[in-house]
XYZ file of C-alpha atoms in Angstrom:
207
model
C 18.041 -9.461 73.703
C 18.440 -5.803 72.858
C 17.410 -6.854 69.120
C 14.269 -8.584 70.040
C 13.146 -5.358 72.236
C 13.878 -3.146 69.535
C 11.361 -4.828 67.307
C 8.764 -5.098 69.689
C 5.597 -3.103 68.903
C 3.220 -1.693 71.776
C 1.035 -4.183 70.577
C 3.523 -7.050 70.959
C 4.268 -5.965 74.463
C 0.548 -6.085 75.517
C 0.451 -9.804 74.302
C 3.302 -10.861 76.130
C 2.088 -9.170 79.167
C -1.075 -10.679 78.672
C 0.365 -13.856 78.499
C 2.293 -12.964 81.680
C -1.140 -13.349 83.404
C -2.257 -16.928 81.829
C -1.942 -18.910 78.972
C -4.429 -17.958 76.363
C -5.785 -17.672 72.563
C -5.996 -14.629 70.538
C -9.835 -14.023 70.885
C -9.376 -14.128 74.552
C -6.616 -11.657 74.047
C -8.852 -9.311 71.992
C -11.943 -9.454 74.357
C -9.752 -8.935 77.197
C -7.929 -5.704 75.615
C -11.138 -4.519 74.897
C -13.005 -4.861 78.350
C -10.008 -3.074 79.729
C -10.122 -0.006 77.079
C -6.711 -0.612 75.727
C -7.890 0.949 72.614
C -7.121 4.316 74.676
C -3.712 3.133 74.076
C -3.120 1.235 70.919
C -5.444 0.280 67.841
C -6.628 -3.238 68.300
C -8.109 -4.891 65.304
C -7.975 -8.843 65.089
C -6.013 -8.481 61.901
C -3.264 -6.825 63.822
C -3.201 -8.878 66.839
C -3.310 -12.301 65.129
C -0.256 -10.970 62.922
C 1.344 -9.861 66.184
C 0.986 -13.277 67.613
C 2.519 -15.134 64.561
C 5.224 -12.767 64.712
C 6.107 -13.119 68.543
C 6.004 -16.979 68.271
C 8.300 -16.531 65.063
C 10.788 -14.935 67.209
C 10.674 -17.456 70.005
C 8.581 -15.295 72.605
C 5.840 -17.608 72.565
C 4.734 -20.799 71.693
C 1.600 -22.791 70.982
C 0.087 -25.189 73.609
C -2.743 -26.788 71.403
C -5.594 -26.351 69.555
C -9.121 -26.711 70.800
C -12.893 -26.573 69.431
C -15.974 -25.817 71.541
C -18.728 -26.805 69.720
C -19.275 -25.145 66.542
C -17.012 -22.435 67.332
C -13.735 -22.163 65.034
C -10.362 -23.839 66.314
C -8.710 -21.602 68.907
C -4.911 -22.137 69.498
C -4.081 -21.377 72.730
C -0.585 -19.489 73.234
C 1.812 -19.763 76.266
C 4.655 -17.159 77.144
C 8.527 -18.368 77.063
C 10.989 -16.923 79.016
C 12.565 -14.458 76.474
C 8.992 -13.245 76.166
C 8.891 -12.987 79.844
C 12.161 -11.176 79.787
C 11.394 -8.896 76.589
C 8.397 -7.367 78.062
C 10.334 -6.287 81.565
C 13.470 -4.824 79.007
C 10.865 -3.155 76.720
C 9.041 -1.501 79.940
C 12.349 -0.392 81.521
C 13.624 0.906 78.360
C 10.669 3.239 77.587
C 9.607 4.154 81.363
C 12.497 7.117 81.313
C 11.981 8.286 77.969
C 10.031 11.632 77.124
C 10.455 11.440 73.794
C 8.207 8.713 73.191
C 4.884 9.680 74.736
C 2.716 6.836 73.293
C 5.200 4.300 74.149
C 5.397 5.481 77.673
C 1.586 5.291 78.241
C 1.931 1.402 77.220
C 5.177 1.047 79.202
C 3.084 3.023 82.369
C 0.553 0.652 81.900
C 2.360 -2.528 82.329
C 4.683 -0.892 84.919
C 2.790 -3.466 87.474
C 5.266 -6.016 86.079
C 8.262 -4.218 87.769
C 9.194 -4.594 91.588
C 8.933 -1.669 93.336
C 12.266 -0.428 93.807
C 13.224 -0.999 89.751
C 9.959 1.217 89.036
C 11.201 3.921 91.515
C 14.615 4.331 89.736
C 13.491 4.183 86.573
C 10.716 7.053 87.440
C 13.196 8.957 89.234
C 15.429 9.054 85.750
C 12.214 10.077 84.137
C 11.883 12.756 86.481
C 14.964 14.428 86.105
C 14.356 14.527 81.982
C 11.284 16.057 82.686
C 12.374 18.622 85.022
C 15.019 19.794 82.404
C 12.689 19.573 79.531
C 10.523 21.851 81.525
C 13.121 24.067 82.544
C 13.936 24.600 79.094
C 10.412 25.617 78.275
C 9.794 27.869 81.067
C 12.740 29.611 80.626
C 12.154 30.163 77.094
C 8.729 31.665 77.394
C 9.850 34.099 80.140
C 12.297 34.925 77.704
C 10.461 35.308 74.599
C 7.678 37.575 76.553
C 10.736 39.781 78.009
C 11.766 40.539 74.391
C 8.030 41.225 73.467
C 7.474 37.994 71.201
C 3.646 38.042 70.568
C 1.907 35.576 72.634
C -0.069 34.040 69.625
C 3.098 32.393 68.415
C 3.987 31.189 71.623
C 0.557 29.376 72.474
C 2.215 25.754 71.541
C 4.951 26.348 73.867
C 2.766 27.383 76.681
C 0.484 24.341 76.165
C 3.750 22.219 76.236
C 5.183 24.015 79.618
C 2.067 23.642 81.076
C 1.716 19.805 80.266
C 5.265 19.406 81.514
C 4.418 20.957 85.019
C 1.394 19.049 85.523
C 2.977 15.586 84.556
C 5.767 16.276 87.084
C 3.196 17.421 89.673
C 1.642 13.623 89.175
C 4.903 12.053 89.061
C 5.964 13.706 92.271
C 2.965 12.316 93.705
C 3.017 8.738 92.606
C 6.786 8.537 93.750
C 5.648 9.478 97.133
C 3.184 6.667 97.347
C 5.602 4.187 95.993
C 8.056 5.634 98.571
C 5.405 5.376 101.350
C 4.602 1.856 100.211
C 0.873 2.979 100.381
C 0.574 1.355 96.847
C 0.686 -2.443 96.867
C 3.232 -3.171 93.985
C 4.620 -5.836 91.793
C 3.649 -8.983 90.486
C 4.081 -10.493 93.574
C 1.219 -8.157 94.965
C -1.061 -8.568 92.441
C -4.495 -10.399 94.265
C -6.945 -11.150 91.330
C -10.278 -9.801 92.597
C -13.871 -10.478 91.873
C -14.273 -8.381 89.052
C -10.866 -9.211 87.560
C -11.900 -13.059 87.200
C -15.277 -12.178 85.848
C -13.398 -10.416 83.284
C -11.461 -13.384 82.470
C -14.273 -15.704 82.242
C -16.399 -13.413 80.005
C -13.679 -13.297 77.532
C -13.277 -16.996 77.427
C -16.480 -17.623 76.120
Protein backbone atom coordinates (compact mmCIF):
# COMPACT_ATOMS: atom_id res chain seq x y z
CA UNK A 1 0.00 0.00 0.00
CA UNK A 2 2.84 2.43 0.83
CA UNK A 3 4.27 2.23 -2.69
CA UNK A 4 0.82 2.82 -4.16
CA UNK A 5 0.23 5.86 -1.95
CA UNK A 6 3.70 7.24 -2.69
CA UNK A 7 2.93 7.16 -6.41
CA UNK A 8 -0.40 8.96 -6.06
CA UNK A 9 -0.54 12.53 -7.35
CA UNK A 10 -2.96 15.15 -6.00
CA UNK A 11 -4.96 14.73 -9.23
CA UNK A 12 -5.06 10.98 -8.68
CA UNK A 13 -6.35 11.45 -5.14
CA UNK A 14 -9.10 13.77 -6.33
CA UNK A 15 -10.18 11.30 -9.04
CA UNK A 16 -10.36 8.49 -6.49
CA UNK A 17 -12.30 10.74 -4.13
CA UNK A 18 -14.81 11.55 -6.89
CA UNK A 19 -15.35 7.85 -7.48
CA UNK A 20 -16.08 7.43 -3.76
CA UNK A 21 -19.17 9.53 -4.49
CA UNK A 22 -20.36 7.48 -7.48
CA UNK A 23 -19.25 5.70 -10.64
CA UNK A 24 -18.58 8.22 -13.40
CA UNK A 25 -16.79 8.84 -16.68
CA UNK A 26 -13.78 11.20 -17.05
CA UNK A 27 -15.79 13.93 -18.76
CA UNK A 28 -18.08 14.09 -15.74
CA UNK A 29 -15.03 14.20 -13.46
CA UNK A 30 -13.60 17.21 -15.31
CA UNK A 31 -16.90 19.07 -15.23
CA UNK A 32 -17.41 18.41 -11.53
CA UNK A 33 -13.88 19.53 -10.66
CA UNK A 34 -14.35 22.76 -12.59
CA UNK A 35 -17.82 23.37 -11.15
CA UNK A 36 -16.37 22.96 -7.66
CA UNK A 37 -13.43 25.25 -8.52
CA UNK A 38 -10.90 22.54 -7.77
CA UNK A 39 -8.55 24.40 -10.11
CA UNK A 40 -7.74 26.42 -6.96
CA UNK A 41 -5.88 23.33 -5.80
CA UNK A 42 -4.57 21.59 -8.91
CA UNK A 43 -4.16 22.27 -12.61
CA UNK A 44 -7.03 20.60 -14.44
CA UNK A 45 -6.68 19.64 -18.09
CA UNK A 46 -8.46 16.92 -20.02
CA UNK A 47 -5.15 15.34 -21.01
CA UNK A 48 -3.83 15.17 -17.46
CA UNK A 49 -7.07 13.72 -16.14
CA UNK A 50 -7.33 11.01 -18.81
CA UNK A 51 -3.68 10.10 -18.23
CA UNK A 52 -4.34 9.93 -14.48
CA UNK A 53 -7.36 7.68 -14.98
CA UNK A 54 -5.28 5.30 -17.12
CA UNK A 55 -2.57 5.14 -14.46
CA UNK A 56 -5.09 4.49 -11.68
CA UNK A 57 -6.65 1.66 -13.68
CA UNK A 58 -3.24 0.13 -14.39
CA UNK A 59 -2.48 0.27 -10.66
CA UNK A 60 -5.69 -1.62 -9.89
CA UNK A 61 -7.27 1.27 -7.99
CA UNK A 62 -10.18 1.75 -10.40
CA UNK A 63 -11.75 -0.34 -13.14
CA UNK A 64 -14.02 0.06 -16.15
CA UNK A 65 -17.73 -0.59 -15.73
CA UNK A 66 -18.61 -0.21 -19.39
CA UNK A 67 -18.73 2.10 -22.37
CA UNK A 68 -21.79 3.82 -23.78
CA UNK A 69 -22.67 6.35 -26.45
CA UNK A 70 -25.44 8.94 -26.19
CA UNK A 71 -26.60 10.21 -29.58
CA UNK A 72 -23.77 11.80 -31.55
CA UNK A 73 -21.52 12.16 -28.54
CA UNK A 74 -18.21 10.27 -28.35
CA UNK A 75 -18.14 7.00 -26.45
CA UNK A 76 -17.74 7.43 -22.70
CA UNK A 77 -16.19 4.86 -20.41
CA UNK A 78 -17.55 4.75 -16.87
CA UNK A 79 -15.16 3.86 -14.05
CA UNK A 80 -15.75 2.45 -10.59
CA UNK A 81 -13.61 2.57 -7.45
CA UNK A 82 -11.93 -0.64 -6.29
CA UNK A 83 -11.35 -1.44 -2.60
CA UNK A 84 -7.64 -0.70 -3.07
CA UNK A 85 -8.52 2.75 -4.42
CA UNK A 86 -10.81 3.46 -1.50
CA UNK A 87 -8.04 2.52 0.94
CA UNK A 88 -5.48 4.58 -1.00
CA UNK A 89 -7.50 7.81 -0.67
CA UNK A 90 -7.71 7.42 3.10
CA UNK A 91 -4.04 6.51 3.43
CA UNK A 92 -2.91 9.49 1.33
CA UNK A 93 -5.09 11.99 3.19
CA UNK A 94 -3.96 10.60 6.55
CA UNK A 95 -0.32 10.89 5.49
CA UNK A 96 -0.55 14.47 4.23
CA UNK A 97 -2.76 16.15 6.86
CA UNK A 98 -0.15 16.29 9.67
CA UNK A 99 2.71 17.42 7.41
CA UNK A 100 3.71 21.09 7.39
CA UNK A 101 6.37 20.83 4.66
CA UNK A 102 4.02 20.13 1.71
CA UNK A 103 1.50 22.99 1.56
CA UNK A 104 0.07 22.11 -1.87
CA UNK A 105 -0.60 18.50 -0.87
CA UNK A 106 -2.05 19.64 2.46
CA UNK A 107 -4.69 21.75 0.71
CA UNK A 108 -5.82 18.73 -1.32
CA UNK A 109 -5.79 16.52 1.79
CA UNK A 110 -7.86 19.07 3.67
CA UNK A 111 -10.33 19.30 0.77
CA UNK A 112 -10.74 15.51 0.99
CA UNK A 113 -10.65 15.27 4.79
CA UNK A 114 -14.42 14.71 4.84
CA UNK A 115 -13.60 11.14 3.80
CA UNK A 116 -12.19 10.55 7.30
CA UNK A 117 -14.11 9.91 10.48
CA UNK A 118 -14.20 12.67 13.08
CA UNK A 119 -11.88 11.04 15.65
CA UNK A 120 -9.31 10.16 13.00
CA UNK A 121 -9.32 13.73 11.68
CA UNK A 122 -8.97 15.25 15.15
CA UNK A 123 -5.95 13.07 15.93
CA UNK A 124 -4.22 14.02 12.68
CA UNK A 125 -4.94 17.72 13.11
CA UNK A 126 -3.55 17.67 16.64
CA UNK A 127 -0.35 16.20 15.17
CA UNK A 128 -0.29 19.03 12.65
CA UNK A 129 -0.88 21.61 15.36
CA UNK A 130 2.14 20.40 17.32
CA UNK A 131 4.34 20.71 14.23
CA UNK A 132 2.93 24.14 13.38
CA UNK A 133 3.45 25.37 16.93
CA UNK A 134 7.11 24.32 16.87
CA UNK A 135 7.63 25.94 13.46
CA UNK A 136 5.94 29.14 14.59
CA UNK A 137 8.03 29.28 17.77
CA UNK A 138 11.22 28.96 15.71
CA UNK A 139 10.21 31.87 13.47
CA UNK A 140 8.96 33.98 16.39
CA UNK A 141 12.11 33.50 18.45
CA UNK A 142 14.31 34.09 15.43
CA UNK A 143 12.60 37.38 14.63
CA UNK A 144 12.87 38.72 18.16
CA UNK A 145 16.47 37.61 18.50
CA UNK A 146 17.42 39.20 15.18
CA UNK A 147 15.72 42.48 16.07
CA UNK A 148 17.49 42.57 19.41
CA UNK A 149 20.79 42.21 17.56
CA UNK A 150 19.90 45.07 15.24
CA UNK A 151 19.41 43.04 12.07
CA UNK A 152 17.83 45.35 9.44
CA UNK A 153 14.09 44.81 9.02
CA UNK A 154 14.39 44.74 5.23
CA UNK A 155 16.25 41.42 5.29
CA UNK A 156 13.67 39.79 7.56
CA UNK A 157 10.42 40.45 5.70
CA UNK A 158 10.11 36.86 4.46
CA UNK A 159 10.59 35.49 7.98
CA UNK A 160 8.09 38.05 9.28
CA UNK A 161 5.52 36.96 6.70
CA UNK A 162 5.99 33.28 7.47
CA UNK A 163 5.64 33.88 11.21
CA UNK A 164 2.37 35.75 10.59
CA UNK A 165 1.03 32.99 8.32
CA UNK A 166 1.89 30.30 10.87
CA UNK A 167 0.19 32.28 13.64
CA UNK A 168 -2.93 32.71 11.49
CA UNK A 169 -3.08 29.00 10.65
CA UNK A 170 -2.75 28.08 14.32
CA UNK A 171 -5.74 30.32 15.14
CA UNK A 172 -7.78 28.75 12.33
CA UNK A 173 -6.78 25.23 13.33
CA UNK A 174 -7.72 25.84 16.97
CA UNK A 175 -11.12 27.07 15.81
CA UNK A 176 -11.67 23.97 13.65
CA UNK A 177 -10.59 21.61 16.42
CA UNK A 178 -12.95 23.34 18.86
CA UNK A 179 -15.86 22.85 16.45
CA UNK A 180 -14.93 19.21 15.92
CA UNK A 181 -14.66 18.65 19.68
CA UNK A 182 -18.07 20.25 20.21
CA UNK A 183 -19.64 18.15 17.42
CA UNK A 184 -20.96 21.39 15.92
CA UNK A 185 -19.98 20.24 12.40
CA UNK A 186 -21.61 17.13 10.89
CA UNK A 187 -18.56 15.12 9.87
CA UNK A 188 -17.53 11.98 8.04
CA UNK A 189 -18.85 9.98 5.08
CA UNK A 190 -21.95 8.87 6.97
CA UNK A 191 -22.80 12.48 7.89
CA UNK A 192 -22.96 13.65 4.29
CA UNK A 193 -26.47 14.41 3.04
CA UNK A 194 -26.75 15.29 -0.66
CA UNK A 195 -28.19 18.77 -1.06
CA UNK A 196 -30.33 19.95 -3.97
CA UNK A 197 -27.34 21.96 -5.19
CA UNK A 198 -25.10 18.89 -5.08
CA UNK A 199 -27.61 16.79 -6.99
CA UNK A 200 -28.10 19.54 -9.60
CA UNK A 201 -24.33 19.83 -9.99
CA UNK A 202 -23.97 16.09 -10.54
CA UNK A 203 -26.78 16.09 -13.08
CA UNK A 204 -25.26 19.00 -15.00
CA UNK A 205 -21.87 17.29 -15.11
CA UNK A 206 -23.40 14.17 -16.65
CA UNK A 207 -24.82 16.03 -19.66
